[in-house]
mmCIF file of C-alpha atoms in Angstrom:
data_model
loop_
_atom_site.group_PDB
_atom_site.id
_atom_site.type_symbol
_atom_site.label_atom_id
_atom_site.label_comp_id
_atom_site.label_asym_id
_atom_site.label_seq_id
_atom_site.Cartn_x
_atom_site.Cartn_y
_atom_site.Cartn_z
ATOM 1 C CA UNK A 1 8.931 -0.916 19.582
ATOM 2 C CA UNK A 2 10.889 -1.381 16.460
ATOM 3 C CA UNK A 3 8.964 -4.460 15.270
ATOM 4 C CA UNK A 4 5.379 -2.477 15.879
ATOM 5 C CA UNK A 5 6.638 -0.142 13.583
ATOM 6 C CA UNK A 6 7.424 -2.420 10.819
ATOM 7 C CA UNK A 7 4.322 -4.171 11.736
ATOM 8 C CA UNK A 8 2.850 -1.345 10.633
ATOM 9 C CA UNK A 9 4.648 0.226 7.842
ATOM 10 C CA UNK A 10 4.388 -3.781 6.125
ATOM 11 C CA UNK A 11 0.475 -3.703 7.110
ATOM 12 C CA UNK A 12 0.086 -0.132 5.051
ATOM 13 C CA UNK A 13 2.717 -1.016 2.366
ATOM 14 C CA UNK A 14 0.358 -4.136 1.625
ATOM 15 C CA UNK A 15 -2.319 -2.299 1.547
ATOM 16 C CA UNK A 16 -1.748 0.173 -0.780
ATOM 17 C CA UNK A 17 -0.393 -2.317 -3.360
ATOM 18 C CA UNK A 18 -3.424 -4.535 -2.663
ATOM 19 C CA UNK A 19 -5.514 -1.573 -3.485
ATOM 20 C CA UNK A 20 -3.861 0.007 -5.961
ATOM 21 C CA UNK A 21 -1.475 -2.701 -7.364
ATOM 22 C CA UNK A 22 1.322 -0.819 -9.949
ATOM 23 C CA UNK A 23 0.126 2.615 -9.112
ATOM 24 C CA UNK A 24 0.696 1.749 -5.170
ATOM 25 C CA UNK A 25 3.969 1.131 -5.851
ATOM 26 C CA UNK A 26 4.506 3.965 -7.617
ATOM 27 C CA UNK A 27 2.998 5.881 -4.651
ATOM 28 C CA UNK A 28 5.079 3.719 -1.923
ATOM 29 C CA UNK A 29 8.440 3.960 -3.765
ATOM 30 C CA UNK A 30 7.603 7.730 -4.754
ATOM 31 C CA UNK A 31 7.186 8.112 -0.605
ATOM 32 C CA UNK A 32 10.333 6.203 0.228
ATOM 33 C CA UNK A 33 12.698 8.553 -2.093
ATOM 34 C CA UNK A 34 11.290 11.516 -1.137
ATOM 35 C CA UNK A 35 12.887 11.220 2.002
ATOM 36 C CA UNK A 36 9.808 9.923 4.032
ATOM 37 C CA UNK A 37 10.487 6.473 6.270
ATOM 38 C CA UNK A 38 9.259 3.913 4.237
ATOM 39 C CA UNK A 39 11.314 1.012 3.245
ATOM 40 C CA UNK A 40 12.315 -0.422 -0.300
ATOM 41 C CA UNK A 41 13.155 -3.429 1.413
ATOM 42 C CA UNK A 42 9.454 -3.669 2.377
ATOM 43 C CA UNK A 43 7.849 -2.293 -0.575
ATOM 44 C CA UNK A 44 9.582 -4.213 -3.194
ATOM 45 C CA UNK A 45 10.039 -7.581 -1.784
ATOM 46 C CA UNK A 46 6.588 -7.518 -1.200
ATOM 47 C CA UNK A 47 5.952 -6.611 -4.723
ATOM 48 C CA UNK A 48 7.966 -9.765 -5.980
ATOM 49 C CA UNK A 49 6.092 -12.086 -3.735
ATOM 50 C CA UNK A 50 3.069 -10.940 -5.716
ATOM 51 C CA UNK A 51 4.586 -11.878 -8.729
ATOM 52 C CA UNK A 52 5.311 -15.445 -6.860
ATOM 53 C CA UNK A 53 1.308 -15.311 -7.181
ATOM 54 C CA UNK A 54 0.945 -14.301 -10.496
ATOM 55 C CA UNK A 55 -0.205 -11.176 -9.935
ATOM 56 C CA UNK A 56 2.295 -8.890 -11.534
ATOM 57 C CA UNK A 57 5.561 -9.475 -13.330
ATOM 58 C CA UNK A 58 8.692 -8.967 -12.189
ATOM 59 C CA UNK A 59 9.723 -6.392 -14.733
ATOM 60 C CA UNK A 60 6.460 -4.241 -14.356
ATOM 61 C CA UNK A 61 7.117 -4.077 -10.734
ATOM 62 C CA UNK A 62 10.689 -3.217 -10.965
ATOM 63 C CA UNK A 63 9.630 -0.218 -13.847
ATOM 64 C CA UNK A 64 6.841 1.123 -11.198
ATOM 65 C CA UNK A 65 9.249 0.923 -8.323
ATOM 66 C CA UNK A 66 11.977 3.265 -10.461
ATOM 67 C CA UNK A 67 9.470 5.238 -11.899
ATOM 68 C CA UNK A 68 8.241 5.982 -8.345
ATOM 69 C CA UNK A 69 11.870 6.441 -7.341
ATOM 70 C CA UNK A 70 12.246 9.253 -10.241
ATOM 71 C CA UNK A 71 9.100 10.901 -8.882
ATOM 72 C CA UNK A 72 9.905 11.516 -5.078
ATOM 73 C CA UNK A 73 13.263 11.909 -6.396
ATOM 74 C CA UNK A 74 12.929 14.840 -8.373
ATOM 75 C CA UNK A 75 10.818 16.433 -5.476
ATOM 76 C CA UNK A 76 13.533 16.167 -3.020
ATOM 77 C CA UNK A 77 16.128 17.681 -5.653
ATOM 78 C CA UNK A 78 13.496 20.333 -5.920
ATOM 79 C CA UNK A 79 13.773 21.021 -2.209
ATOM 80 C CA UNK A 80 17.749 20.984 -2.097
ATOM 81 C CA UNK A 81 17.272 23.608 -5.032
ATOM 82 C CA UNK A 82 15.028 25.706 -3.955
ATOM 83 C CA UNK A 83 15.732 25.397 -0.324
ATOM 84 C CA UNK A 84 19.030 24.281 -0.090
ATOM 85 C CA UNK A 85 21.455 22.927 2.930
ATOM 86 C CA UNK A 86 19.853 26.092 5.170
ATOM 87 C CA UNK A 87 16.486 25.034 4.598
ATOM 88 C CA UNK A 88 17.400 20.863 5.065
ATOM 89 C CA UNK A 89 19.428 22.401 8.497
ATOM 90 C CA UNK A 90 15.875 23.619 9.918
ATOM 91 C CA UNK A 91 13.559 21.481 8.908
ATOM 92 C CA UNK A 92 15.355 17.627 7.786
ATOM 93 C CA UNK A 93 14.837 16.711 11.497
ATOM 94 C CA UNK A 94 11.109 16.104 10.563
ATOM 95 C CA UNK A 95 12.175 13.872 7.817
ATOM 96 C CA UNK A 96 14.467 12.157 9.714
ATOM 97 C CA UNK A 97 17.065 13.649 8.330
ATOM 98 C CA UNK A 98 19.984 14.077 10.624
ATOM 99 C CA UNK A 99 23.356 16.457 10.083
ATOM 100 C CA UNK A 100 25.228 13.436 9.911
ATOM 101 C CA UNK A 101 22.769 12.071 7.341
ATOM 102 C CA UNK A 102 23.188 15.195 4.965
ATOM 103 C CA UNK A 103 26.807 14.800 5.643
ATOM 104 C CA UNK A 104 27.734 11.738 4.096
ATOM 105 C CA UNK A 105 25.425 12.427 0.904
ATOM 106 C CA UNK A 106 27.393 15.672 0.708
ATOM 107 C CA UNK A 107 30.382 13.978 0.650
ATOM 108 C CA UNK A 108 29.407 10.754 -1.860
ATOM 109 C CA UNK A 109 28.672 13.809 -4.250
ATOM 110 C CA UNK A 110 31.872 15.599 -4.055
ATOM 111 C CA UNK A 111 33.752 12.563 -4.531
ATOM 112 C CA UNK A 112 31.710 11.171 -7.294
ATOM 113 C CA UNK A 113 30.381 13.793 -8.717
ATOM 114 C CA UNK A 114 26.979 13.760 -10.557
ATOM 115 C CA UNK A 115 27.663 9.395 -10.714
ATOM 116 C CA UNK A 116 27.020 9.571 -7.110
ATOM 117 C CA UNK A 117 23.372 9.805 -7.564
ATOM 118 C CA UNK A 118 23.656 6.215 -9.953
ATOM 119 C CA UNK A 119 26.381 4.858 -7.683
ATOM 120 C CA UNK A 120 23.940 5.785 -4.265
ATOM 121 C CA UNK A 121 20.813 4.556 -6.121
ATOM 122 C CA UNK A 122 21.760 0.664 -5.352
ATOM 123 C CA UNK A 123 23.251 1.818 -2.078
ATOM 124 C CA UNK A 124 20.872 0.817 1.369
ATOM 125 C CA UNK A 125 20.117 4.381 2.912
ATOM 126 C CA UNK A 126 22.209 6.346 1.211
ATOM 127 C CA UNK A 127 20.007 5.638 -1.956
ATOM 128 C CA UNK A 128 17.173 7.958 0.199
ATOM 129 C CA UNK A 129 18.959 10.842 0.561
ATOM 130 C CA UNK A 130 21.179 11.410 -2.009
ATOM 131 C CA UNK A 131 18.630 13.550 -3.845
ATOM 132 C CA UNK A 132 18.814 17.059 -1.737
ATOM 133 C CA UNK A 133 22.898 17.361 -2.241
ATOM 134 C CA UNK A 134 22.265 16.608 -5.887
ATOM 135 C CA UNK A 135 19.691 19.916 -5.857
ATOM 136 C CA UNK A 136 21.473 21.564 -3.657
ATOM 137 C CA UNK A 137 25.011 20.960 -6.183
ATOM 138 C CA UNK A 138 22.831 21.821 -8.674
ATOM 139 C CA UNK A 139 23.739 18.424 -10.541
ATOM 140 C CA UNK A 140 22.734 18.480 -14.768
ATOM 141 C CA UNK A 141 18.560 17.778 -13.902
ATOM 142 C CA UNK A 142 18.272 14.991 -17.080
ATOM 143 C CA UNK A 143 21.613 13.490 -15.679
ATOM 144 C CA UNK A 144 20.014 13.252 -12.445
ATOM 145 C CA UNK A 145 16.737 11.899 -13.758
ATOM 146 C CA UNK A 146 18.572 9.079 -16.589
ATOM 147 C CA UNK A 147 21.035 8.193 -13.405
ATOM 148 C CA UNK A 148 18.082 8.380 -10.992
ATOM 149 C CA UNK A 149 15.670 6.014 -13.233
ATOM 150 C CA UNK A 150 18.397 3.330 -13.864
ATOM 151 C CA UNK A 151 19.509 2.623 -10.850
ATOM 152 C CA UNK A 152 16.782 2.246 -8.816
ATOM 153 C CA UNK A 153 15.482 0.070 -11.523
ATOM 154 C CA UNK A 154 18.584 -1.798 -10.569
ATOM 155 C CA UNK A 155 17.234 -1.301 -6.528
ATOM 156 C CA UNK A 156 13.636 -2.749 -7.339
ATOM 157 C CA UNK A 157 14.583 -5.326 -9.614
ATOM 158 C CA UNK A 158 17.089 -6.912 -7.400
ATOM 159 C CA UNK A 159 14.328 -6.451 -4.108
ATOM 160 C CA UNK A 160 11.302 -7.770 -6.297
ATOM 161 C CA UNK A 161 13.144 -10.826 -7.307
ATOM 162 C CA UNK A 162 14.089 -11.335 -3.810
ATOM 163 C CA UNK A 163 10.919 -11.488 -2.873
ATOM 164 C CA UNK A 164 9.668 -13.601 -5.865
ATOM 165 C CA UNK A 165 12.425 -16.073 -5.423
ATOM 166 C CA UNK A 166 11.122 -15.966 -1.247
ATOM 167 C CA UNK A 167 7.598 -16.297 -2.474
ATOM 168 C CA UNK A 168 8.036 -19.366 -4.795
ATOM 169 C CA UNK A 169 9.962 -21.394 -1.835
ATOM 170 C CA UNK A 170 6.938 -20.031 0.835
ATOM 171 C CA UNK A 171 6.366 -23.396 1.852
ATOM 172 C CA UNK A 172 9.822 -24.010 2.864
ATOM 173 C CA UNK A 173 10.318 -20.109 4.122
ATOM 174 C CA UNK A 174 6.994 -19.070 5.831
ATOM 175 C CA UNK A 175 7.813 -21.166 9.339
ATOM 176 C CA UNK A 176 10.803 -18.621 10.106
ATOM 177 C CA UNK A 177 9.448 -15.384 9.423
ATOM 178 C CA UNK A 178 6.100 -16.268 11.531
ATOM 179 C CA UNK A 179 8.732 -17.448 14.267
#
């Protein structure tokens, strides 16, 4: 079941970056951090392969990935602004978002204050999420945006040159993954 799934999600992650190259990243990683199931670790690896091909470079894919990141971002701040941990209680369950979920960002952001949202933004899952208890806090907006933009750039770098650095050793790679 699991493996359909990614099946799919990879099959409509490639296709909206073959389609739309930089701006379907933007649109992929802009759906990812807006709390929506769709994986970094697909989007972004996949993105560095491409620049294996000479299709993009590494840094412009890393800069579209962020500045898709700050996008969805700043609409699920929006939401824990506006709508708050009442309105995430109600509804996050059609995100995905679980009580337990909205639980541990709350706590990462009373421990670290507005630096959780930099510290979560290179952090697997967390990274997602931490966005509504940063609206919902009412963290400083440009803080949120500055911390928000440079650390996922951090996130998409690292995943794009992951899957550069897979794409330029295919030929020695490619018999596992079709296993």
């Amino acid at each position: 079941m699991i493996h359909k799934l990614l099946g799919i999600l990879s099959g409509f992650v490639v296709a909206i970056i073959s389609a739309l190259g930089h701006g379907g990243i933007i649109l992929a990683m802009a759906i990812e951090s807006a709390c929506i199931p769709l994986p970094s670790e697909i989007i972004m690896p996949f993105s560095g392969y491409l620049v294996s091909q000479g299709r993009f470079s590494l840094w412009a894919v890393s800069l579209s990935g962020a500045i898709g990141c700050v996008i969805g971002s700043v609409i699920t701040y929006y939401i824990g602004l506006y709508g708050g941990r009442p309105w995430l209680e109600k509804y996050g369950k059609y995100l995905l978002i679980h009580k337990k979920d909205m639980d541990k960002a709350d706590a990462w952001s009373r421990k670290y204050g507005d630096k959780a949202v930099f510290i979560s933004r290179i952090l697997p899952v967390i990274r997602t999420f931490i966005s509504l208890p940063a609206g919902i806090m009412r963290v400083n907006f440009v803080k949120f945006v500055i911390y928000t933009f440079v650390g996922s750039l951090i996130w998409c770098w690292f995943l794009a040159w992951v899957g550069m650095k897979m794409g330029e050793n295919w030929d020695t790679l490619g018999p596992y993954f079709h296993r």
